[in-house]
Coordinates of C-alpha atoms and ligand atoms in Angstrom, one line a residue:
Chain A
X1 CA 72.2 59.6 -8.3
X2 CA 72.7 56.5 -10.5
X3 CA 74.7 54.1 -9.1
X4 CA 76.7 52.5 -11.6
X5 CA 77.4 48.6 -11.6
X6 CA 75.3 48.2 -8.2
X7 CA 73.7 44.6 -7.4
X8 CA 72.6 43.8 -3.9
X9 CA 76.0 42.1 -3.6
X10 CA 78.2 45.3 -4.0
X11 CA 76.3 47.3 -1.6
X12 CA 78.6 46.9 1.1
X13 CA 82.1 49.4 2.0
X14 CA 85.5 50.2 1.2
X15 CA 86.8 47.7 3.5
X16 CA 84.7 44.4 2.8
X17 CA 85.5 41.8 0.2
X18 CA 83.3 39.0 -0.8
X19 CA 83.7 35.9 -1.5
X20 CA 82.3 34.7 -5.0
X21 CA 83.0 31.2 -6.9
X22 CA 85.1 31.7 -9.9
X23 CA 83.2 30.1 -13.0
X24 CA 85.2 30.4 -16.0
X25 CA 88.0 33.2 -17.0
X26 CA 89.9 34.4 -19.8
X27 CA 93.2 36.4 -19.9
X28 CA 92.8 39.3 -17.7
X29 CA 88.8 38.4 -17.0
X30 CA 86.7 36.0 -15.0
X31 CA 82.7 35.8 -14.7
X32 CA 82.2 34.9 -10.8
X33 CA 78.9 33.9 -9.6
X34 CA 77.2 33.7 -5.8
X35 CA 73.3 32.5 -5.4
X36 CA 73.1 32.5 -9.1
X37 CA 74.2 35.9 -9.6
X38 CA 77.0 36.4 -12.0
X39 CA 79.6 39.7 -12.4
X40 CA 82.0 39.9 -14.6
X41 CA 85.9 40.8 -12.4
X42 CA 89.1 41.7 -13.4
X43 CA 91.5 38.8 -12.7
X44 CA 94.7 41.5 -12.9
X45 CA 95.8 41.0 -9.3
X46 CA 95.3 37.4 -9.1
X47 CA 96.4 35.8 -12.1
X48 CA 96.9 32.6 -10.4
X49 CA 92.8 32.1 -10.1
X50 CA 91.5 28.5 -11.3
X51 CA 87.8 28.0 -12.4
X52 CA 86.4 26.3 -8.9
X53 CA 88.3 28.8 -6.6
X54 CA 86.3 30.7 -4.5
X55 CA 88.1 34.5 -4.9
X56 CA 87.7 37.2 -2.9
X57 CA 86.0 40.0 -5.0
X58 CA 86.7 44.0 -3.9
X59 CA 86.3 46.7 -6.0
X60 CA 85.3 44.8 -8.7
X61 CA 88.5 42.7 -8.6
X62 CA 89.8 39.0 -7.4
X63 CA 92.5 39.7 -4.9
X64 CA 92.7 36.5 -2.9
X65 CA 91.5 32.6 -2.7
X66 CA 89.7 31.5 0.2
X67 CA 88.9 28.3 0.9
X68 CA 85.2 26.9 0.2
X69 CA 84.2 26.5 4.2
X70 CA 85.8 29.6 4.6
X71 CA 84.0 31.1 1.9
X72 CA 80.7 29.9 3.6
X73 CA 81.2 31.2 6.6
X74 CA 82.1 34.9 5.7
X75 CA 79.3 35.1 3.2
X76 CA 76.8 33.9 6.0
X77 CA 78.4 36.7 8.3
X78 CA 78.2 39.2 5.4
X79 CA 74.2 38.9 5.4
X80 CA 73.9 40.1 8.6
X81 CA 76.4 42.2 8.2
X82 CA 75.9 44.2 5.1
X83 CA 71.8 44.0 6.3
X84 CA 73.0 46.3 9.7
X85 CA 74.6 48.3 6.9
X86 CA 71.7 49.3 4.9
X87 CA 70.4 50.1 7.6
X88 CA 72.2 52.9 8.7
Chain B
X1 CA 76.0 23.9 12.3
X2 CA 75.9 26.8 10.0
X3 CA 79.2 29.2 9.5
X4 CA 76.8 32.2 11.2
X5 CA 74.9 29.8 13.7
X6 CA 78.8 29.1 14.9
X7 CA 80.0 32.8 14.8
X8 CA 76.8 34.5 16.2
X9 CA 76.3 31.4 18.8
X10 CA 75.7 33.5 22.4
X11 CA 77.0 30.0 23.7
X12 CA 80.5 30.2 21.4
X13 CA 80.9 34.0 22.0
X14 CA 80.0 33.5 25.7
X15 CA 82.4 31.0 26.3
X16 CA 85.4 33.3 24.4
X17 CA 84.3 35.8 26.8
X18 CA 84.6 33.5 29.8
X19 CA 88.1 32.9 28.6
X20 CA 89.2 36.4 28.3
X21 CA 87.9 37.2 31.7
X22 CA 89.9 34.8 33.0
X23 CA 93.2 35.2 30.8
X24 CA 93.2 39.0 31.5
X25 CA 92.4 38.4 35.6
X26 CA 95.5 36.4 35.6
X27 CA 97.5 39.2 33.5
X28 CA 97.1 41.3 36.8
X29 CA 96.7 44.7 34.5
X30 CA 94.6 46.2 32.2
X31 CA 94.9 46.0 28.6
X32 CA 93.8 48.3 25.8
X33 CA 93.9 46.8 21.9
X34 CA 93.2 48.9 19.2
X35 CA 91.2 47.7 15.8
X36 CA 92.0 49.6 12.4
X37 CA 89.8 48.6 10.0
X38 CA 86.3 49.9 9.9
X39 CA 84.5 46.4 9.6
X40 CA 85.9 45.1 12.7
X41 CA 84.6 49.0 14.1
X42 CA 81.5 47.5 12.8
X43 CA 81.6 44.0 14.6
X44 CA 82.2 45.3 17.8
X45 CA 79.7 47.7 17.9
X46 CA 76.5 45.6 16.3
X47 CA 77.8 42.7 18.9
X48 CA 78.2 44.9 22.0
X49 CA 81.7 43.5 22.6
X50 CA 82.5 46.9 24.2
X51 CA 80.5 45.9 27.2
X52 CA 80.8 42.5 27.2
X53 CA 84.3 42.5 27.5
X54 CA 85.1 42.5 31.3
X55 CA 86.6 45.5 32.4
X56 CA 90.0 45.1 32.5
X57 CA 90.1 45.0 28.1
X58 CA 89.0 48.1 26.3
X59 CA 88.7 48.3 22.8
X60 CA 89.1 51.2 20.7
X61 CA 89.2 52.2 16.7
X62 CA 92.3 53.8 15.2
X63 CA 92.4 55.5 11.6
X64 CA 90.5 52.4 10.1
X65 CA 87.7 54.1 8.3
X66 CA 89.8 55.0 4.8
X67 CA 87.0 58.0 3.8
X68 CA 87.3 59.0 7.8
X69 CA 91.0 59.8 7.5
X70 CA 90.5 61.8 4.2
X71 CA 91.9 64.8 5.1
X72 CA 89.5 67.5 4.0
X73 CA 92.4 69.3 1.5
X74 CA 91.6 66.5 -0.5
X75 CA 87.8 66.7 -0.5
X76 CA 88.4 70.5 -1.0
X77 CA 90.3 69.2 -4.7
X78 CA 88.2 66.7 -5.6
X79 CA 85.1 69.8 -5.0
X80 CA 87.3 72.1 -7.4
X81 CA 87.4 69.4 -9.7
X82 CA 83.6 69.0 -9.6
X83 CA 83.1 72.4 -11.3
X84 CA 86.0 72.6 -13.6
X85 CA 88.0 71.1 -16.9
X86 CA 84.3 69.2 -17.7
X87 CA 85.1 66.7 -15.7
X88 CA 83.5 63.7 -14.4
X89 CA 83.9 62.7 -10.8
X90 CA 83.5 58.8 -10.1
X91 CA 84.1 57.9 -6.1
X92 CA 82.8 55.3 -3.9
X93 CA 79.4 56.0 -2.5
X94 CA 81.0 56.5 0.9
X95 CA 82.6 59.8 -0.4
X96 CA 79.8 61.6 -1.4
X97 CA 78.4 62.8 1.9
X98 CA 81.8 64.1 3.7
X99 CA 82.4 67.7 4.3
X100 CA 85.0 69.5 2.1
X101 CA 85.6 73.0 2.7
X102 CA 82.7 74.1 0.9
X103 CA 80.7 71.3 1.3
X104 CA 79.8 67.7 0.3
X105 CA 79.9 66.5 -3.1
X106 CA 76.6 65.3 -3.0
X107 CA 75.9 69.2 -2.5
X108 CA 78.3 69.5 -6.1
X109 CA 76.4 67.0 -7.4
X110 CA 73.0 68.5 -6.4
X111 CA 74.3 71.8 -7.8
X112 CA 74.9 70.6 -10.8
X113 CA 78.1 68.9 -11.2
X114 CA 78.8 65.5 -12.5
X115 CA 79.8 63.1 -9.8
X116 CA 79.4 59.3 -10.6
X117 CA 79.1 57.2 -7.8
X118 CA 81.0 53.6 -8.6
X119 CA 81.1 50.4 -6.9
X120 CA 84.8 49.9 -9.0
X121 CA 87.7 52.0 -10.4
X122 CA 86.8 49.9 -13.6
X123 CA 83.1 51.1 -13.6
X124 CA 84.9 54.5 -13.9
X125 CA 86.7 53.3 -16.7
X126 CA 84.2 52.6 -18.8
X127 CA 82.9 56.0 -17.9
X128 CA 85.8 57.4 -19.3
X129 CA 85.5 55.1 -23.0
X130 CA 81.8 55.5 -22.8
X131 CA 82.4 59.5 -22.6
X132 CA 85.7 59.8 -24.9
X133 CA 84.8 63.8 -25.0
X134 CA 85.2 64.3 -21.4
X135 CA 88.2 63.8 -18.8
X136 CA 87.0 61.3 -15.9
X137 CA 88.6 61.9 -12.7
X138 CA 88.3 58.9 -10.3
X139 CA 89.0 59.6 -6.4
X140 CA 91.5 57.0 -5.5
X141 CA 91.2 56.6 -2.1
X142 CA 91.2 53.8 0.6
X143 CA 94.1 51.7 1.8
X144 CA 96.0 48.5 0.8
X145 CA 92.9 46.4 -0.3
X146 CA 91.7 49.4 -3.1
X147 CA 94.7 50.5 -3.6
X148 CA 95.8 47.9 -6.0
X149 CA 92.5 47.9 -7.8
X150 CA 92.8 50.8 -8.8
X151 CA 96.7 50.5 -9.9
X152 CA 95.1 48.2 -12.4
X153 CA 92.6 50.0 -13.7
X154 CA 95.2 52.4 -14.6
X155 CA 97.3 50.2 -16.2
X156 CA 94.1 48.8 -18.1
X157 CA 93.4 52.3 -19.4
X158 CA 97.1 52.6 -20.8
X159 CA 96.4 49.4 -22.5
X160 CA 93.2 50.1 -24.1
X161 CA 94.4 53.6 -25.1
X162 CA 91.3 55.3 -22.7
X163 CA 93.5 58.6 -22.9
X164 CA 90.5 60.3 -20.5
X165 CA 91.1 58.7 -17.3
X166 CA 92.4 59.8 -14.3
X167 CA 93.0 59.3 -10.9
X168 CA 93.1 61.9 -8.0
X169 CA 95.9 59.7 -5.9
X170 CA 94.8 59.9 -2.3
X171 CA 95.3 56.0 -1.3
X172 CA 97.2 55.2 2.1
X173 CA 99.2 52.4 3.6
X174 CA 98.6 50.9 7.0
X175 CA 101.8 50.5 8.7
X176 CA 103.3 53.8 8.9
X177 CA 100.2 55.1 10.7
X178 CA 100.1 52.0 13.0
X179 CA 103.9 52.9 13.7
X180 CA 103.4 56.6 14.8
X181 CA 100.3 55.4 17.0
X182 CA 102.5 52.7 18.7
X183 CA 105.1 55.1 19.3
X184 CA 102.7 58.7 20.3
X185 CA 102.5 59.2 24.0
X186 CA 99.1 59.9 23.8
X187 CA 97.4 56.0 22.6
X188 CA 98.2 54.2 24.9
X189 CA 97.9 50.7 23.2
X190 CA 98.9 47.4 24.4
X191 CA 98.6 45.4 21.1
X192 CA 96.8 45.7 17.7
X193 CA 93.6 43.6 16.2
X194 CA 94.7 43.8 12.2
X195 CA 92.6 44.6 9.2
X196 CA 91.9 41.1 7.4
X197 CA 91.5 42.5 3.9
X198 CA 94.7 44.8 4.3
X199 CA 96.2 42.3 4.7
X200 CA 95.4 39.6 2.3
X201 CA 97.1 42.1 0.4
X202 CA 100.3 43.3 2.6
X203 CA 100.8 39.9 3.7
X204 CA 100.8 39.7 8.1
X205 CA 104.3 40.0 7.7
X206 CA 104.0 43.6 6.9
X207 CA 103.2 44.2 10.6
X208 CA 106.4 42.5 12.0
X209 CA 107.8 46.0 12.9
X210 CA 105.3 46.5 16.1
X211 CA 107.0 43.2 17.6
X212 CA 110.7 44.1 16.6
X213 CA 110.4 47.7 16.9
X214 CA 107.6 48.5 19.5
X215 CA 107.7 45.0 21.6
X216 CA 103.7 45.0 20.6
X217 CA 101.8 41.9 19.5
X218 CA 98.9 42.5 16.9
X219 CA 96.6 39.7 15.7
X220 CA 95.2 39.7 12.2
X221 CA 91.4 39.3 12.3
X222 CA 88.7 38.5 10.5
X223 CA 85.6 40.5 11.0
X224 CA 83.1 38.5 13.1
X225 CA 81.7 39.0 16.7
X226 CA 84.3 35.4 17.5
X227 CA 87.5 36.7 15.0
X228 CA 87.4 39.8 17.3
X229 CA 87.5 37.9 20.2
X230 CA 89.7 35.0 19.2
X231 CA 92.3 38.3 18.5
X232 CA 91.8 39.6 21.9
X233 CA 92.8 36.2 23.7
X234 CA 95.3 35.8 21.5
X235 CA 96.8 39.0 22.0
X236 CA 96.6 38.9 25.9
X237 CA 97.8 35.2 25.7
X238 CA 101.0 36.6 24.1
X239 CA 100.9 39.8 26.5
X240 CA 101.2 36.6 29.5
X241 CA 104.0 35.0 27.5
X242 CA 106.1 38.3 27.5
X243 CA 106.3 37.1 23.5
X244 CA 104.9 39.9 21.2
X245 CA 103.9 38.3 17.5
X246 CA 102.4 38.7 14.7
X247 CA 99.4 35.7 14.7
X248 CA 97.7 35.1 11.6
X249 CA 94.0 34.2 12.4
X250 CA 92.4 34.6 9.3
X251 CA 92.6 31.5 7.7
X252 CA 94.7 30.7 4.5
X253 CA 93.4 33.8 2.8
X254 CA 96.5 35.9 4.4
X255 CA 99.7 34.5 3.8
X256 CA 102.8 36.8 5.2
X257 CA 104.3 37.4 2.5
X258 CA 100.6 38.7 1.0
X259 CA 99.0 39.3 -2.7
X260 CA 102.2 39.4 -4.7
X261 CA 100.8 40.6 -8.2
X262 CA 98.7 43.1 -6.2
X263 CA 101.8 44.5 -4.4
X264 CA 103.8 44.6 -7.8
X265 CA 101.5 46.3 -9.4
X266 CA 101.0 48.9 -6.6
X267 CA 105.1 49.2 -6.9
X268 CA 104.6 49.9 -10.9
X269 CA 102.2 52.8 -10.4
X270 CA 102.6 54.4 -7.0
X271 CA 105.3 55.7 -4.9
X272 CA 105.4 56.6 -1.2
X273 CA 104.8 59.9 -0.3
X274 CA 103.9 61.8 2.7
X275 CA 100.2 62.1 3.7
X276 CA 98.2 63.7 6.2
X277 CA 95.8 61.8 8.2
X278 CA 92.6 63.5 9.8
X279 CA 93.5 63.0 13.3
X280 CA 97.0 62.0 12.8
X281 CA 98.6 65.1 10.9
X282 CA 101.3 64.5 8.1
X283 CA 103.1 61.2 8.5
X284 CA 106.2 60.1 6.2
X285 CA 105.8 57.6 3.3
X286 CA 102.6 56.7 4.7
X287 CA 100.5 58.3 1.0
X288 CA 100.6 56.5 -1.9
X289 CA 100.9 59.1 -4.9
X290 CA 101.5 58.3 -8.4
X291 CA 105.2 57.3 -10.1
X292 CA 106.3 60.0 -12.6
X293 CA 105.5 57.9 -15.3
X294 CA 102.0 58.5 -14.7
X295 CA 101.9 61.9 -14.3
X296 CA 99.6 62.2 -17.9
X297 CA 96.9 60.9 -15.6
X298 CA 97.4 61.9 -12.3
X299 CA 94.4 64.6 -11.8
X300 CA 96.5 66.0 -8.9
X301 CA 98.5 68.1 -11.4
X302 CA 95.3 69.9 -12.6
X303 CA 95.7 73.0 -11.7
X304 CA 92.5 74.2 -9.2
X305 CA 91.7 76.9 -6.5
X306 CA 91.6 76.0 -2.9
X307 CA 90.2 77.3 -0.1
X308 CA 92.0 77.5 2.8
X309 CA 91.0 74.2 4.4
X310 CA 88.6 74.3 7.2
X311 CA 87.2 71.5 9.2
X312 CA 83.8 71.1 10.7
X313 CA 83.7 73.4 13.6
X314 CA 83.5 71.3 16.9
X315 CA 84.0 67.8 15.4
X316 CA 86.4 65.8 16.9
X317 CA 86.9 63.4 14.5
X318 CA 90.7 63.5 14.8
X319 CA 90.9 62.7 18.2
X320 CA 88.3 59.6 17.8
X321 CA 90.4 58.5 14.7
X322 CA 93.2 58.8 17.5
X323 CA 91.6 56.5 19.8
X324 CA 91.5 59.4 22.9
X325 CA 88.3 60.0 22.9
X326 CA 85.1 58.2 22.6
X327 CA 82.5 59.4 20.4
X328 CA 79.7 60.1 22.7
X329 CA 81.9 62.8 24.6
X330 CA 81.5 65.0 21.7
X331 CA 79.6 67.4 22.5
X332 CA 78.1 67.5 18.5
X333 CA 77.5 63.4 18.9
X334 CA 73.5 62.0 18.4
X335 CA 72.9 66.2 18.9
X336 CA 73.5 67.6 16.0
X337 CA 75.7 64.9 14.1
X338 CA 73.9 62.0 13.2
X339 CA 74.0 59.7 10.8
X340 CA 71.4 61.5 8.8
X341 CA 73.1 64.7 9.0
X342 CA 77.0 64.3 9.5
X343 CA 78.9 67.0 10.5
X344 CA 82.1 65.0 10.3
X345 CA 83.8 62.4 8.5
X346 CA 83.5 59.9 11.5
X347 CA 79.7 60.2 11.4
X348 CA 79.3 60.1 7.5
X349 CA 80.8 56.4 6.6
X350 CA 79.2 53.1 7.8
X351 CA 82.4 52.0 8.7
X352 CA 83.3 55.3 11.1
X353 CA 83.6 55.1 14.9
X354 CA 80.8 57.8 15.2
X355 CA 78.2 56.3 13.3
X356 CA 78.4 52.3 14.3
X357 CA 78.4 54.2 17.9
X358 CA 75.4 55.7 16.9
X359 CA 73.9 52.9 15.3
X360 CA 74.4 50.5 17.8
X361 CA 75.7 51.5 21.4
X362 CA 73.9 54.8 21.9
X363 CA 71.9 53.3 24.8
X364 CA 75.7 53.4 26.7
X365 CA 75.2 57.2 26.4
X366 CA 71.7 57.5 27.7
X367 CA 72.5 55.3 30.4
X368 CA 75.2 57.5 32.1
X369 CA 73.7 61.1 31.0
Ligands
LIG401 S1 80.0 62.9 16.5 FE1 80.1 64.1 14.6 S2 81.0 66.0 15.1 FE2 81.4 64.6 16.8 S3 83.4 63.7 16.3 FE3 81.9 62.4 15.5 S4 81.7 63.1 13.4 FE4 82.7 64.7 14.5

């Protein structure tokens, strides 16, 4: 079973967003990047996105701005998190 | 201090728990808050909270887990799907291993059927324009955080002209379930932890109805160890008060009045409609199907055969998603449903009750057999 699109960062469930710094973005697009990985996202439900924001990536998609310590903090909780997963 | 040195610290989540002792000693009652989203299920479980907490606070999980409350009609569609028209199947991985009818689709798959798993409705997109030949059939499903992603990769398909893409609508909405539980004799719930990613979406002021309609007061969390625990003092501070509210605990991520391009778009493509629940049964306007102007690619319309829909004999799934019964009582639980081989939906995603009870609190069971 191939699993399309799959990093180590999208291994985690339906319920989970991310949060990944927005580098650069174009009209519906933005490239995002976290620990020098970059993904190309939609920017369709948050239209509003600057380069600089930190956007919370689900699905594949921005749907929210966090704010940078904020952003810290989940991601740190996310490692642990998404480790337990793998796990299962 | 790092982010996860603060949220994991026994001292931090020690103290919290110090606190709630004492907050819910003065209360002079017990309390019981229910969590709906399957990452706070998670939290609880990998920290232990459940028997941490002193005993006056239970917690328990409601229909949080969106491939939990599937209802298996819809597995037994997307399974008739698998083997007809040519189609493609793309669904989240979590999918794959829940019983339909007739079986898993990771048993249609093995058979010979193509099911895709995707991480994103677009990744099923570009299925679709990779494969112009072949209809694609993505399994919408999951509640307000997907939902909208996958309203825009419809609308990105109608833009691009990618006439081979569609969705099987199966998405659902949070408050209408949240609504029946706070009004069923049965759950007997005292207040509500809510989802965080829900509701970066919804907005917190989606949940004002369990105040003003239910007198309840629901905190939205975020999903660590400490935002589960802040939510429970919170929610037994406003229990004290006698002032049920909505409290917004998530940071500046959630704002009440939510994700406003993500909520018009959802209004664009879907429209309420009533959807069964595992667990919960039918519930009005609580199914998000699609608006007739996307009836060219709604795969719902396909015509199929199905089975008379049968559940997993013995799993009681439902009344877990229901938040009556604890998974260990069932009889099937760590016997012959495990996370390795699921008998029901509750056991098959990371995010269900059964399996982050298996995972992680399964010593609570050997220690009162
Ligand atoms: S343990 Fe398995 S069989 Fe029992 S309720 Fe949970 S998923 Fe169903």
């Amino acid at each position: 079973m191939r699993y399309h699109g799959s990093d180590r960062l999208t291994e985690t469930t339906m319920c989970l967003a991310i949060p990944m710094k927005l580098i650069e973005r174009d009209e519906f697009e933005g490239t995002v990047e976290l620990e020098g990985i970059r993904r190309r996202i939609s920017l369709m439900l948050l239209p509003e996105a600057e380069p600089g924001d930190h956007v919370l990536v689900h699905a594949g998609y921005a749907i929210g701005v966090v704010d940078e310590d904020q952003a810290r903090e989940t991601l740190e909780i996310l490692e642990t998190y998404s480790g337990a997963m793998r796990e299962l | 201090m790092s982010g996860t040195d603060r949220f994991h610290d026994p001292a931090v989540v020690a103290g919290l728990l110090e606190r709630i002792a004492r907050a819910v000693d003065a209360l002079g009652r017990p309390v019981t808050f229910m969590e709906v989203c399957g990452s706070h299920t998670h939290a609880i479980a990998a920290a232990g909270l459940r028997h941490r907490l002193p005993g006056g606070v239970r917690l328990i999980s409601g229909p949080g887990c969106p491939v939990c409350v599937t209802p298996v009609g819809y597995l037994d569609r997307a399974w008739a799907l698998a083997g007809q028209h040519g189609a493609v199947l793309a669904t989240f991985g979590d999918l794959m291993r829940v019983p339909s009818s007739r079986g898993s689709l990771e048993l249609a798959a093995a058979r010979g059927a193509a099911v895709r798993i995707v991480y994103s409705p677009r990744d099923a997109l570009r299925i679709a324009e990779e494969n112009p030949g072949r209809p694609v059939v993505f399994l919408g499903i999951g509640f307000e955080t997907t939902a909208p992603t996958i309203a825009a990769a419809l609308e990105e398909a109608e833009r691009k002209g990618i006439s081979n893409f569609s969705v099987l609508p199966g998405n659902k909405v949070m408050p209408p379930p949240l609504a029946a539980l706070a009004g069923a004799g049965d759950v007997a719930v005292d207040g509500f932890i809510l989802p965080g990613h829900v509701s970066v979406v919804t907005g917190s002021g989606a949940f004002e109805f369990l105040p003003e309609r239910f007198g309840l007061p629901g905190a939205v969390a975020g999903f660590t160890p400490a935002d589960v625990l802040r939510a429970v003092e919170a929610l037994i501070g406003m229990l004290a008060a006698g002032k049920p509210r909505i409290v917004n605990l998530y940071g500046r991520v959630v704002r009440p009045e939510g994700n406003r391009a993500a909520l018009e778009l959802m209004d664009r493509v879907f429209e309420p409609v009533d959807a069964v629940w595992r667990g919960l049964g039918p519930i009005p306007a609580s199914g998000l199907g699609l608006a007739p102007a996307w009836a060219h690619r709604d795969a719902s319309r396909l015509p199929v055969e199905l089975p008379r829909p049968v559940e997993p004999p013995g799993c009681r799934c439902g009344e877990v998603l229901r938040g009556t019964l604890d998974p260990p009582e069932c009889a099937l639980f760590g016997r012959t449903c495990t996370p390795d081989n699921p008998v029901g939906a509750c056991m098959v995603s990371s995010e269900g009750s059964c399996a982050a009870w298996y995972r992680h609190e399964r010593w609570t069971m050997e220690g009162t057999a």
